[in-house]
Amino acid sequence: MSDFNHPSAVDRRTLLKSGAAAVGLAALGPRAASALAASTVDHQAGVVFAPGLPGRDYTPVITPNGAALPFRVVQGVKVFHLVAEPLQHEFAPGLTAECWGFNGRTPGPTIEAVEGDRVRIYVTNRLPAATSVHWHGILLPSGMDGVSGLSQAPIPAGATFKYEFTLRQHGTFMYHSHRDEMTQQALGMMGMFIVHPRISARRPDRDFVLLSSEWKVLPGARRPDPNEMLEFNVLTFNGKAFPGTAPLMVKQNDHVRIRLGNLSAMSHHSIHIHGHAWTLTETDGGVIPPLARWPEVTQLVPVGCTRTMEFIADNPGDWALHCHMSHHTMTQMGHSGINMLGVDAAAVDRAVQPILPSYMTMGTDGMGDMGEMGMPVPPNSTPMFGTTGPYGYIDMGGMFTVLKVRPMLRAGDEARWWEPPAGTLAQAARPEELARDGIIVEPSASPPAAPHHHPPPPTFQPDRPK
C-alpha cells in the first residue's frame, strides 16, 4: 500500500504559528538546513522557545495500554515527575507479577515534549535499591546522562533527584534505569521519550508508540527472573502479551506513524505488519532523507534502538502486527518441553495412564490447538498463546497485536472483528470450483503423521490449583 515521505522544505507560515513565535523566531540558516535529520530550527542562535503544547504544537502520541506523563509549565520550563516504585503488573489475563516501574506502571508513562523545550524531570526513588535514569538517545550535558557512578551519584532509596536540559533534537527516544541494569530493566524500569519537531509540515493522523521487552516469569512465580539470559518466556508490547495487548485503531486512509522501541535484555525483534507496506522514516539518530528510504513489511528493531515507520492505512480489515521471531509470539510454556512430533500418542498414553491417570500426550502434530483445549494451567500463568477470534482460535500470543483499519471509527470497534465483503474471505474450495479450474486432489497415500492422543480414562480429573 502507500507510503509517506516527509517533505524536506520548511514552511515559514507553519513556523509563525508555532510556539517559537511567542518568544523569538530563529533564523533558518544553512546550518539548520543541513541538520534537518535531527533539528528543524537553529539552536545555536540563543533563542528560547516557548514550551510546546499538545494540539497547538504537536499531536500527542497514542501509547496502547499506556499513558502520557503529565507536566506543568513553571517559568517557561516543562516540569515532569517520575516516581520509581514497585508495582503489581498484569501481562495478560491470568498472569501478573511484582515488577518495578514508574508512576505505577511498566513501561513508565510516555514523556512528550517539543524540540527546543527546556525540561525539568524529578525522579523520586521509592524502590528498595538505589537507581538512576538514563535519557536514551537524547543529546544533553554529560552530568544529566544518568549513568550511575559515571555521570551522577546513584539516587538513594527515598531521595529525589532533578534532571534538567534543553531538547535540541526531535525523534523517538527512550528512558531506563542505568543502575544495576540487568536487574532493574528486567523488572520493568523503562519508558518512551518522544520529542516532536518544532516545525512540522504535516502531522500524522495516528501516532503510535510500542516499546518491546522480554521477561522470564516461570508459571506460578510472582517475580520476573532478572538472572535469565536466554530463555525468556513472556514477550510484550508496552508490557502486555497478547491477548492483553490493546488494538491499534485507525481510520481508513489515515496517515499512520508507528514508533518502535526495543529495551529487551537480549533479543532483537523483527516487527512485521500485515496488509500494508511501511517506510522507515527515522531512527533514533534522526530523520532519514526521503531519497534514502525504502518500503518494508518487516522492520528489525535491535536492542537499545528505536525505529519509526509510516504508511497510509488504505486497506481496511483486521491486520496482525507482531514480531516475526516465532518464539516471541508464544507465552510461557510454549518455549520448553520435549519434542513429541510424530510420536504414537495412543501407545504412550496406554503405557503411562495406569500409573499417572491425568497424563495425556500432546504436541504430536504441533502446538496449534494447545491454547484452545482449555487445559488447566498453574496458578498465575496463561496458556502459551491466543484467544478466540472470529473464525476460530488465534494461536498467537506474546508480542502480537491487531491493527484495526475501519472506514469509520465507531465506539466499540475495539471489540468488533472485521466483516469482510463478499468474495474476500478464504474458504474451503467447493468441488465445482476445483473441477472448473482443473485442480485434482489425489487421496492421501499415507496416514496422518501421528495418531491422536488416547483420551484419559473416564475417571480422569484434571489437576486443579491448590
Short mmCIF file of C-alpha atoms in Angstrom, two decimals:
data_model
loop_
_atom_site.label_atom_id
_atom_site.label_comp_id
_atom_site.label_asym_id
_atom_site.label_seq_id
_atom_site.Cartn_x
_atom_site.Cartn_y
_atom_site.Cartn_z
CA MET A 1 0.00 0.00 0.00
CA SER A 2 1.04 3.64 0.03
CA ASP A 3 3.93 5.15 1.90
CA PHE A 4 4.55 8.66 3.10
CA ASN A 5 7.65 10.78 2.99
CA HIS A 6 8.37 13.91 4.95
CA PRO A 7 8.76 16.98 2.78
CA SER A 8 12.18 18.43 3.22
CA ALA A 9 11.11 22.04 2.81
CA VAL A 10 10.37 24.20 5.88
CA ASP A 11 7.16 26.21 5.77
CA ARG A 12 7.72 29.71 7.23
CA ARG A 13 3.99 30.17 7.87
CA THR A 14 3.99 26.99 9.94
CA LEU A 15 6.87 28.36 11.97
CA LEU A 16 4.97 31.60 12.69
CA LYS A 17 2.08 29.56 14.07
CA SER A 18 4.31 27.61 16.38
CA GLY A 19 5.19 28.41 19.97
CA ALA A 20 8.54 29.69 18.80
CA ALA A 21 6.92 32.92 17.69
CA ALA A 22 5.91 33.72 21.26
CA VAL A 23 9.43 34.47 22.38
CA GLY A 24 11.52 34.67 19.29
CA LEU A 25 11.94 33.43 15.76
CA ALA A 26 15.04 31.51 14.96
CA ALA A 27 16.67 32.18 11.64
CA LEU A 28 16.82 29.06 9.49
CA GLY A 29 20.37 29.36 8.31
CA PRO A 30 22.41 26.98 6.21
CA ARG A 31 23.47 25.01 9.27
CA ALA A 32 19.87 24.28 10.24
CA ALA A 33 19.05 23.29 6.69
CA SER A 34 21.88 20.78 6.71
CA ALA A 35 20.92 19.41 10.11
CA LEU A 36 17.28 18.60 9.43
CA ALA A 37 17.96 14.98 10.32
CA ALA A 38 17.77 15.95 13.98
CA SER A 39 16.57 19.54 14.17
CA THR A 40 14.11 21.86 12.45
CA VAL A 41 15.37 25.12 13.99
CA ASP A 42 18.76 26.63 14.74
CA HIS A 43 19.55 26.08 18.39
CA GLN A 44 22.81 27.97 18.14
CA ALA A 45 21.11 31.35 17.86
CA GLY A 46 20.36 31.59 21.58
CA VAL A 47 16.62 31.64 21.04
CA VAL A 48 14.47 30.47 23.94
CA PHE A 49 11.41 28.63 22.71
CA ALA A 50 8.00 28.68 24.31
CA PRO A 51 7.04 25.31 25.80
CA GLY A 52 5.39 23.19 23.13
CA LEU A 53 1.78 22.37 23.89
CA PRO A 54 -0.35 19.41 22.75
CA GLY A 55 -2.77 20.28 19.99
CA ARG A 56 -1.05 23.55 19.20
CA ASP A 57 2.49 22.36 18.59
CA TYR A 58 2.09 18.60 18.25
CA THR A 59 -0.41 15.80 18.00
CA PRO A 60 0.02 13.64 21.10
CA VAL A 61 1.16 10.07 20.55
CA ILE A 62 -1.00 7.08 21.42
CA THR A 63 0.58 4.58 23.79
CA PRO A 64 -1.63 1.44 23.66
CA ASN A 65 -2.08 0.04 27.17
CA GLY A 66 -0.08 3.02 28.41
CA ALA A 67 -0.34 6.68 29.37
CA ALA A 68 1.37 10.02 28.92
CA LEU A 69 3.30 11.64 31.76
CA PRO A 70 1.57 14.90 32.75
CA PHE A 71 3.58 18.09 33.06
CA ARG A 72 3.24 21.65 34.23
CA VAL A 73 4.97 24.76 32.96
CA VAL A 74 6.92 26.72 35.57
CA GLN A 75 8.58 29.90 34.37
CA GLY A 76 8.89 28.59 30.84
CA VAL A 77 10.18 25.15 31.85
CA LYS A 78 8.23 21.91 31.43
CA VAL A 79 8.27 20.08 34.75
CA PHE A 80 7.73 16.32 34.93
CA HIS A 81 7.80 13.96 37.92
CA LEU A 82 8.72 10.29 37.66
CA VAL A 83 8.34 8.02 40.67
CA ALA A 84 10.34 4.78 40.55
CA GLU A 85 8.46 2.19 42.59
CA PRO A 86 7.43 -1.46 42.93
CA LEU A 87 4.07 -2.37 41.41
CA GLN A 88 1.75 -5.20 40.52
CA HIS A 89 1.66 -5.65 36.76
CA GLU A 90 -0.68 -7.75 34.62
CA PHE A 91 0.96 -9.05 31.42
CA ALA A 92 -2.21 -10.75 30.21
CA PRO A 93 -5.39 -12.03 31.85
CA GLY A 94 -4.30 -14.55 34.46
CA LEU A 95 -0.66 -13.55 34.60
CA THR A 96 0.58 -10.87 36.99
CA ALA A 97 3.91 -10.24 38.64
CA GLU A 98 5.61 -7.97 41.13
CA CYS A 99 7.58 -5.60 38.92
CA TRP A 100 9.33 -2.27 39.18
CA GLY A 101 8.39 0.72 37.08
CA PHE A 102 7.48 4.38 37.08
CA ASN A 103 4.29 6.03 38.34
CA GLY A 104 2.54 2.73 38.93
CA ARG A 105 3.14 1.14 35.53
CA THR A 106 5.66 -0.59 33.33
CA PRO A 107 6.70 0.67 30.96
CA GLY A 108 6.52 4.04 32.63
CA PRO A 109 4.34 6.80 31.17
CA THR A 110 5.45 8.25 27.86
CA ILE A 111 7.22 11.59 28.13
CA GLU A 112 6.30 14.03 25.34
CA ALA A 113 7.99 17.33 24.60
CA VAL A 114 8.89 19.54 21.67
CA GLU A 115 12.28 20.30 20.22
CA GLY A 116 13.55 23.43 21.93
CA ASP A 117 11.67 22.75 25.18
CA ARG A 118 13.52 23.18 28.42
CA VAL A 119 12.52 20.16 30.57
CA ARG A 120 13.00 19.55 34.27
CA ILE A 121 12.37 15.97 35.34
CA TYR A 122 12.27 15.00 39.01
CA VAL A 123 12.88 11.35 39.81
CA THR A 124 11.75 10.11 43.21
CA ASN A 125 13.09 6.73 44.23
CA ARG A 126 10.65 4.55 46.18
CA LEU A 127 12.48 1.34 45.32
CA PRO A 128 14.32 -0.71 47.93
CA ALA A 129 17.55 -0.07 45.97
CA ALA A 130 19.40 2.90 44.52
CA THR A 131 18.66 3.81 40.93
CA SER A 132 19.25 6.40 38.19
CA VAL A 133 17.57 7.27 34.88
CA HIS A 134 19.28 7.47 31.51
CA TRP A 135 17.64 9.50 28.72
CA HIS A 136 18.45 7.14 25.90
CA GLY A 137 19.46 8.84 22.65
CA ILE A 138 18.93 12.41 23.83
CA LEU A 139 21.76 14.91 23.35
CA LEU A 140 22.35 16.61 26.69
CA PRO A 141 25.11 17.63 29.13
CA SER A 142 27.17 14.72 30.44
CA GLY A 143 26.07 15.24 34.01
CA MET A 144 22.43 14.71 33.01
CA ASP A 145 23.03 11.42 31.19
CA GLY A 146 22.01 9.28 34.15
CA VAL A 147 24.75 6.66 34.24
CA SER A 148 25.11 5.79 37.91
CA GLY A 149 28.63 6.28 39.14
CA LEU A 150 29.85 7.80 35.85
CA SER A 151 27.72 10.85 35.22
CA GLN A 152 25.97 11.14 38.58
CA ALA A 153 25.73 9.60 42.02
CA PRO A 154 23.06 6.91 42.36
CA ILE A 155 19.68 8.08 43.64
CA PRO A 156 19.35 6.53 47.10
CA ALA A 157 16.09 4.96 48.20
CA GLY A 158 13.78 7.72 49.38
CA ALA A 159 15.63 10.54 47.58
CA THR A 160 14.53 12.78 44.72
CA PHE A 161 16.97 13.90 42.02
CA LYS A 162 16.47 16.62 39.43
CA TYR A 163 17.43 16.36 35.77
CA GLU A 164 17.23 19.49 33.61
CA PHE A 165 18.23 20.06 29.99
CA THR A 166 17.10 21.62 26.73
CA LEU A 167 15.94 19.38 23.90
CA ARG A 168 17.93 20.23 20.79
CA GLN A 169 16.69 17.44 18.53
CA HIS A 170 13.48 15.66 17.76
CA GLY A 171 12.72 11.97 17.40
CA THR A 172 11.83 8.78 19.22
CA PHE A 173 13.87 8.04 22.32
CA MET A 174 13.61 6.00 25.49
CA TYR A 175 14.41 6.22 29.18
CA HIS A 176 15.51 3.46 31.51
CA SER A 177 17.37 2.71 34.69
CA HIS A 178 21.14 2.88 34.38
CA ARG A 179 21.85 1.43 37.83
CA ASP A 180 22.05 -2.37 38.10
CA GLU A 181 20.57 -2.52 34.59
CA MET A 182 20.33 -6.30 34.46
CA THR A 183 18.02 -6.34 37.45
CA GLN A 184 16.15 -3.08 37.15
CA GLN A 185 15.36 -3.28 33.43
CA ALA A 186 14.39 -6.94 33.80
CA LEU A 187 11.84 -5.78 36.37
CA GLY A 188 10.42 -3.07 34.09
CA MET A 189 12.33 0.19 34.69
CA MET A 190 11.85 1.74 31.24
CA GLY A 191 9.67 4.04 29.14
CA MET A 192 9.48 6.07 25.92
CA PHE A 193 10.53 9.71 25.43
CA ILE A 194 9.05 11.42 22.35
CA VAL A 195 10.38 14.76 21.15
CA HIS A 196 8.23 16.34 18.46
CA PRO A 197 9.76 18.65 15.86
CA ARG A 198 9.32 22.39 16.47
CA ILE A 199 8.28 22.73 12.85
CA SER A 200 6.25 20.03 11.15
CA ALA A 201 4.79 20.43 7.67
CA ARG A 202 2.38 17.57 8.27
CA ARG A 203 1.47 15.65 11.39
CA PRO A 204 0.29 12.05 11.26
CA ASP A 205 -3.35 11.28 11.95
CA ARG A 206 -2.34 8.45 14.28
CA ASP A 207 1.00 8.33 16.05
CA PHE A 208 1.53 5.09 18.00
CA VAL A 209 4.29 4.13 20.43
CA LEU A 210 5.22 0.47 21.07
CA LEU A 211 8.04 -0.50 23.41
CA SER A 212 9.21 -4.12 23.22
CA SER A 213 10.56 -6.01 26.21
CA GLU A 214 11.07 -9.59 27.36
CA TRP A 215 10.67 -11.31 30.69
CA LYS A 216 11.26 -14.61 32.40
CA VAL A 217 8.26 -15.42 34.59
CA LEU A 218 8.02 -19.08 35.50
CA PRO A 219 4.47 -20.44 35.75
CA GLY A 220 3.29 -19.77 39.26
CA ALA A 221 6.13 -17.37 40.07
CA ARG A 222 5.41 -13.92 41.46
CA ARG A 223 8.50 -12.10 40.22
CA PRO A 224 10.34 -11.91 36.87
CA ASP A 225 13.76 -13.56 36.99
CA PRO A 226 16.43 -10.92 36.28
CA ASN A 227 19.16 -13.56 36.09
CA GLU A 228 17.76 -15.07 32.90
CA MET A 229 20.00 -14.54 29.90
CA LEU A 230 18.43 -16.59 27.08
CA GLU A 231 15.14 -18.31 27.80
CA PHE A 232 12.62 -15.50 28.09
CA ASN A 233 9.02 -16.70 28.11
CA VAL A 234 6.91 -13.54 28.16
CA LEU A 235 7.37 -11.15 25.22
CA THR A 236 5.49 -7.87 25.33
CA PHE A 237 4.45 -4.68 23.57
CA ASN A 238 4.11 -1.92 26.16
CA GLY A 239 4.27 -4.52 28.91
CA LYS A 240 1.39 -6.62 27.54
CA ALA A 241 1.33 -10.06 25.93
CA PHE A 242 -1.49 -10.94 23.51
CA PRO A 243 -4.41 -11.14 24.18
CA GLY A 244 -3.63 -8.42 26.71
CA THR A 245 -2.44 -6.01 24.01
CA ALA A 246 -4.85 -3.23 23.01
CA PRO A 247 -5.58 -2.99 19.25
CA LEU A 248 -4.31 -0.07 17.20
CA MET A 249 -7.44 1.71 15.95
CA VAL A 250 -7.08 3.51 12.61
CA LYS A 251 -9.46 5.18 10.20
CA GLN A 252 -9.08 4.17 6.56
CA ASN A 253 -6.64 6.43 4.69
CA ASP A 254 -5.17 7.80 7.90
CA HIS A 255 -1.51 8.69 7.76
CA VAL A 256 -0.14 6.41 10.46
CA ARG A 257 3.16 6.59 12.30
CA ILE A 258 4.34 3.69 14.48
CA ARG A 259 7.34 4.30 16.72
CA LEU A 260 9.02 1.05 17.75
CA GLY A 261 11.44 0.87 20.67
CA ASN A 262 13.27 -2.17 21.99
CA LEU A 263 14.59 -2.45 25.54
CA SER A 264 14.59 -6.25 25.66
CA ALA A 265 17.51 -7.68 27.55
CA MET A 266 18.93 -9.86 24.76
CA SER A 267 16.57 -10.08 21.78
CA HIS A 268 16.20 -8.09 18.61
CA HIS A 269 12.70 -8.04 17.17
CA SER A 270 11.63 -8.19 13.52
CA ILE A 271 8.29 -6.41 13.63
CA HIS A 272 6.01 -7.39 10.77
CA ILE A 273 2.87 -5.61 9.56
CA HIS A 274 0.15 -7.34 7.52
CA GLY A 275 -1.88 -5.77 4.73
CA HIS A 276 0.34 -2.72 4.26
CA ALA A 277 3.87 -1.72 3.44
CA TRP A 278 5.52 0.91 5.58
CA THR A 279 8.52 3.16 5.19
CA LEU A 280 11.34 3.56 7.69
CA THR A 281 11.43 7.34 8.15
CA GLU A 282 13.54 7.79 11.29
CA THR A 283 15.96 6.03 13.55
CA ASP A 284 16.96 7.22 17.00
CA GLY A 285 19.79 9.01 15.20
CA GLY A 286 17.46 11.26 13.23
CA VAL A 287 15.32 11.59 10.13
CA ILE A 288 16.24 9.55 7.06
CA PRO A 289 16.34 11.72 3.94
CA PRO A 290 13.34 10.90 1.69
CA LEU A 291 15.50 9.68 -1.16
CA ALA A 292 17.23 7.18 1.15
CA ARG A 293 14.04 5.45 2.31
CA TRP A 294 12.55 2.24 1.00
CA PRO A 295 9.35 0.27 1.62
CA GLU A 296 9.30 -2.66 4.03
CA VAL A 297 6.81 -5.03 5.58
CA THR A 298 9.14 -6.15 8.37
CA GLN A 299 11.47 -3.90 10.34
CA LEU A 300 14.24 -5.22 12.56
CA VAL A 301 14.50 -3.29 15.82
CA PRO A 302 17.77 -4.12 17.57
CA VAL A 303 18.18 -4.00 21.33
CA GLY A 304 18.57 -0.41 22.50
CA CYS A 305 17.22 1.12 19.27
CA THR A 306 14.12 2.85 18.02
CA ARG A 307 12.67 2.77 14.51
CA THR A 308 9.87 4.95 13.17
CA MET A 309 7.63 3.65 10.42
CA GLU A 310 4.97 5.49 8.41
CA PHE A 311 2.27 4.43 5.98
CA ILE A 312 -1.18 5.25 4.67
CA ALA A 313 -3.75 2.83 6.11
CA ASP A 314 -5.68 2.36 2.87
CA ASN A 315 -6.53 -1.32 3.30
CA PRO A 316 -9.46 -1.90 5.71
CA GLY A 317 -9.58 -5.00 7.85
CA ASP A 318 -8.06 -6.63 10.91
CA TRP A 319 -4.32 -6.93 10.40
CA ALA A 320 -1.74 -8.70 12.52
CA LEU A 321 1.23 -6.70 13.80
CA HIS A 322 3.79 -8.88 15.51
CA CYS A 323 7.38 -9.93 16.00
CA HIS A 324 8.26 -12.45 13.31
CA MET A 325 10.55 -14.47 15.57
CA SER A 326 8.11 -17.29 16.19
CA HIS A 327 9.01 -17.92 19.82
CA HIS A 328 8.29 -14.27 20.52
CA THR A 329 4.59 -14.88 19.81
CA MET A 330 4.38 -17.61 22.41
CA THR A 331 3.91 -17.27 26.14
CA GLN A 332 5.46 -19.19 29.00
CA MET A 333 5.10 -22.95 28.48
CA GLY A 334 5.49 -22.84 24.71
CA HIS A 335 9.25 -22.41 24.99
CA SER A 336 10.22 -25.67 26.65
CA GLY A 337 9.37 -29.33 26.70
CA ILE A 338 10.15 -32.48 24.77
CA ASN A 339 9.74 -32.71 21.01
CA MET A 340 6.71 -35.00 20.57
CA LEU A 341 6.20 -34.59 16.82
CA GLY A 342 5.34 -37.95 15.20
CA VAL A 343 5.07 -39.84 18.48
CA ASP A 344 2.37 -42.55 18.73
CA ALA A 345 0.33 -40.76 21.37
CA ALA A 346 -2.08 -43.63 21.95
CA ALA A 347 0.74 -46.05 22.74
CA VAL A 348 2.39 -43.64 25.16
CA ASP A 349 -0.95 -42.86 26.84
CA ARG A 350 -1.70 -46.56 27.33
CA ALA A 351 1.69 -47.06 28.93
CA VAL A 352 1.61 -44.07 31.25
CA GLN A 353 -2.01 -43.58 32.29
CA PRO A 354 -2.21 -46.69 34.52
CA ILE A 355 0.48 -45.02 36.64
CA LEU A 356 -0.49 -41.38 36.12
CA PRO A 357 -4.19 -41.22 35.15
CA SER A 358 -4.13 -37.49 34.36
CA TYR A 359 -1.34 -37.92 31.81
CA MET A 360 -2.15 -37.07 28.19
CA THR A 361 0.37 -36.96 25.37
CA MET A 362 0.27 -33.68 23.48
CA GLY A 363 2.15 -31.98 20.68
CA THR A 364 2.37 -34.98 18.35
CA ASP A 365 1.10 -32.92 15.40
CA GLY A 366 2.19 -29.49 16.54
CA MET A 367 1.09 -26.94 19.11
CA GLY A 368 -1.66 -25.12 17.22
CA ASP A 369 -4.56 -26.36 19.33
CA MET A 370 -2.89 -26.19 22.73
CA GLY A 371 -4.34 -22.84 23.73
CA GLU A 372 -7.96 -23.65 22.95
CA MET A 373 -8.05 -27.01 24.72
CA GLY A 374 -8.83 -25.29 27.99
CA MET A 375 -6.34 -27.37 29.88
CA PRO A 376 -5.79 -26.24 33.46
CA VAL A 377 -2.66 -24.19 33.94
CA PRO A 378 -0.64 -23.48 37.07
CA PRO A 379 -1.65 -20.54 39.25
CA ASN A 380 -0.58 -17.18 37.88
CA SER A 381 0.12 -18.29 34.34
CA THR A 382 -1.55 -18.21 30.95
CA PRO A 383 -1.94 -20.67 28.07
CA MET A 384 1.04 -20.49 25.77
CA PHE A 385 -0.83 -18.28 23.35
CA GLY A 386 -4.04 -17.00 21.96
CA THR A 387 -7.66 -16.16 22.27
CA THR A 388 -10.83 -16.84 20.34
CA GLY A 389 -11.14 -14.99 17.03
CA PRO A 390 -13.99 -14.62 14.53
CA TYR A 391 -13.07 -17.84 12.68
CA GLY A 392 -11.56 -19.97 15.41
CA TYR A 393 -8.71 -19.82 17.83
CA ILE A 394 -5.94 -17.26 17.19
CA ASP A 395 -2.87 -19.30 18.08
CA MET A 396 -0.62 -16.29 18.56
CA GLY A 397 0.45 -14.69 21.83
CA GLY A 398 3.29 -12.68 23.27
CA MET A 399 4.49 -9.84 21.07
CA PHE A 400 1.36 -9.69 18.90
CA THR A 401 -1.37 -7.12 18.45
CA VAL A 402 -4.02 -6.17 15.89
CA LEU A 403 -4.17 -3.13 13.62
CA LYS A 404 -7.85 -2.41 13.01
CA VAL A 405 -8.46 -0.24 9.93
CA ARG A 406 -12.06 0.91 9.52
CA PRO A 407 -13.83 3.21 7.00
CA MET A 408 -15.26 4.97 10.07
CA LEU A 409 -14.25 4.58 13.69
CA ARG A 410 -17.21 3.81 15.94
CA ALA A 411 -17.44 3.36 19.67
CA GLY A 412 -16.85 -0.29 20.48
CA ASP A 413 -14.88 -1.10 17.32
CA GLU A 414 -12.02 -2.26 19.53
CA ALA A 415 -14.06 -5.35 20.41
CA ARG A 416 -15.58 -5.92 16.96
CA TRP A 417 -13.99 -8.03 14.25
CA TRP A 418 -13.81 -7.03 10.60
CA GLU A 419 -16.68 -8.24 8.43
CA PRO A 420 -15.10 -8.91 5.03
CA PRO A 421 -17.07 -8.01 1.89
CA ALA A 422 -18.46 -10.90 -0.12
CA GLY A 423 -15.81 -12.76 -2.06
CA THR A 424 -12.90 -11.58 0.11
CA LEU A 425 -12.78 -14.39 2.68
CA ALA A 426 -10.70 -17.56 2.20
CA GLN A 427 -12.96 -20.64 2.49
CA ALA A 428 -12.95 -24.34 1.67
CA ALA A 429 -12.88 -24.90 -2.08
CA ARG A 430 -16.09 -26.35 -3.50
CA PRO A 431 -15.92 -29.43 -5.79
CA GLU A 432 -17.30 -27.45 -8.74
CA GLU A 433 -14.59 -24.84 -8.27
CA LEU A 434 -11.88 -27.48 -8.27
CA ALA A 435 -13.35 -29.06 -11.40
CA ARG A 436 -13.69 -25.69 -13.14
CA ASP A 437 -10.04 -24.87 -12.57
CA GLY A 438 -8.65 -28.30 -13.29
CA ILE A 439 -7.41 -28.92 -9.77
CA ILE A 440 -7.19 -32.63 -8.98
CA VAL A 441 -6.67 -33.52 -5.33
CA GLU A 442 -5.44 -37.10 -5.05
CA PRO A 443 -6.43 -39.08 -1.95
CA SER A 444 -3.64 -39.07 0.59
CA ALA A 445 -1.46 -42.14 0.22
CA SER A 446 -0.16 -42.02 3.77
CA PRO A 447 -1.97 -41.88 7.13
CA PRO A 448 -1.71 -38.82 9.35
CA ALA A 449 1.80 -38.28 10.66
CA ALA A 450 0.82 -39.20 14.18
CA PRO A 451 -2.25 -40.78 15.77
CA HIS A 452 -4.20 -38.50 18.04
CA HIS A 453 -3.69 -38.93 21.73
CA HIS A 454 -5.60 -41.55 23.64
CA PRO A 455 -8.13 -39.73 25.84
CA PRO A 456 -7.76 -40.09 29.59
CA PRO A 457 -9.94 -42.67 31.30
CA PRO A 458 -13.46 -41.58 32.36
CA THR A 459 -12.26 -41.22 35.92
CA PHE A 460 -9.77 -38.57 34.85
CA GLN A 461 -9.98 -35.35 36.83
CA PRO A 462 -7.63 -32.55 35.77
CA ASP A 463 -5.26 -31.26 38.39
CA ARG A 464 -6.59 -28.14 39.95
CA PRO A 465 -4.51 -25.44 41.60
CA LYS A 466 -4.42 -25.88 45.33
#
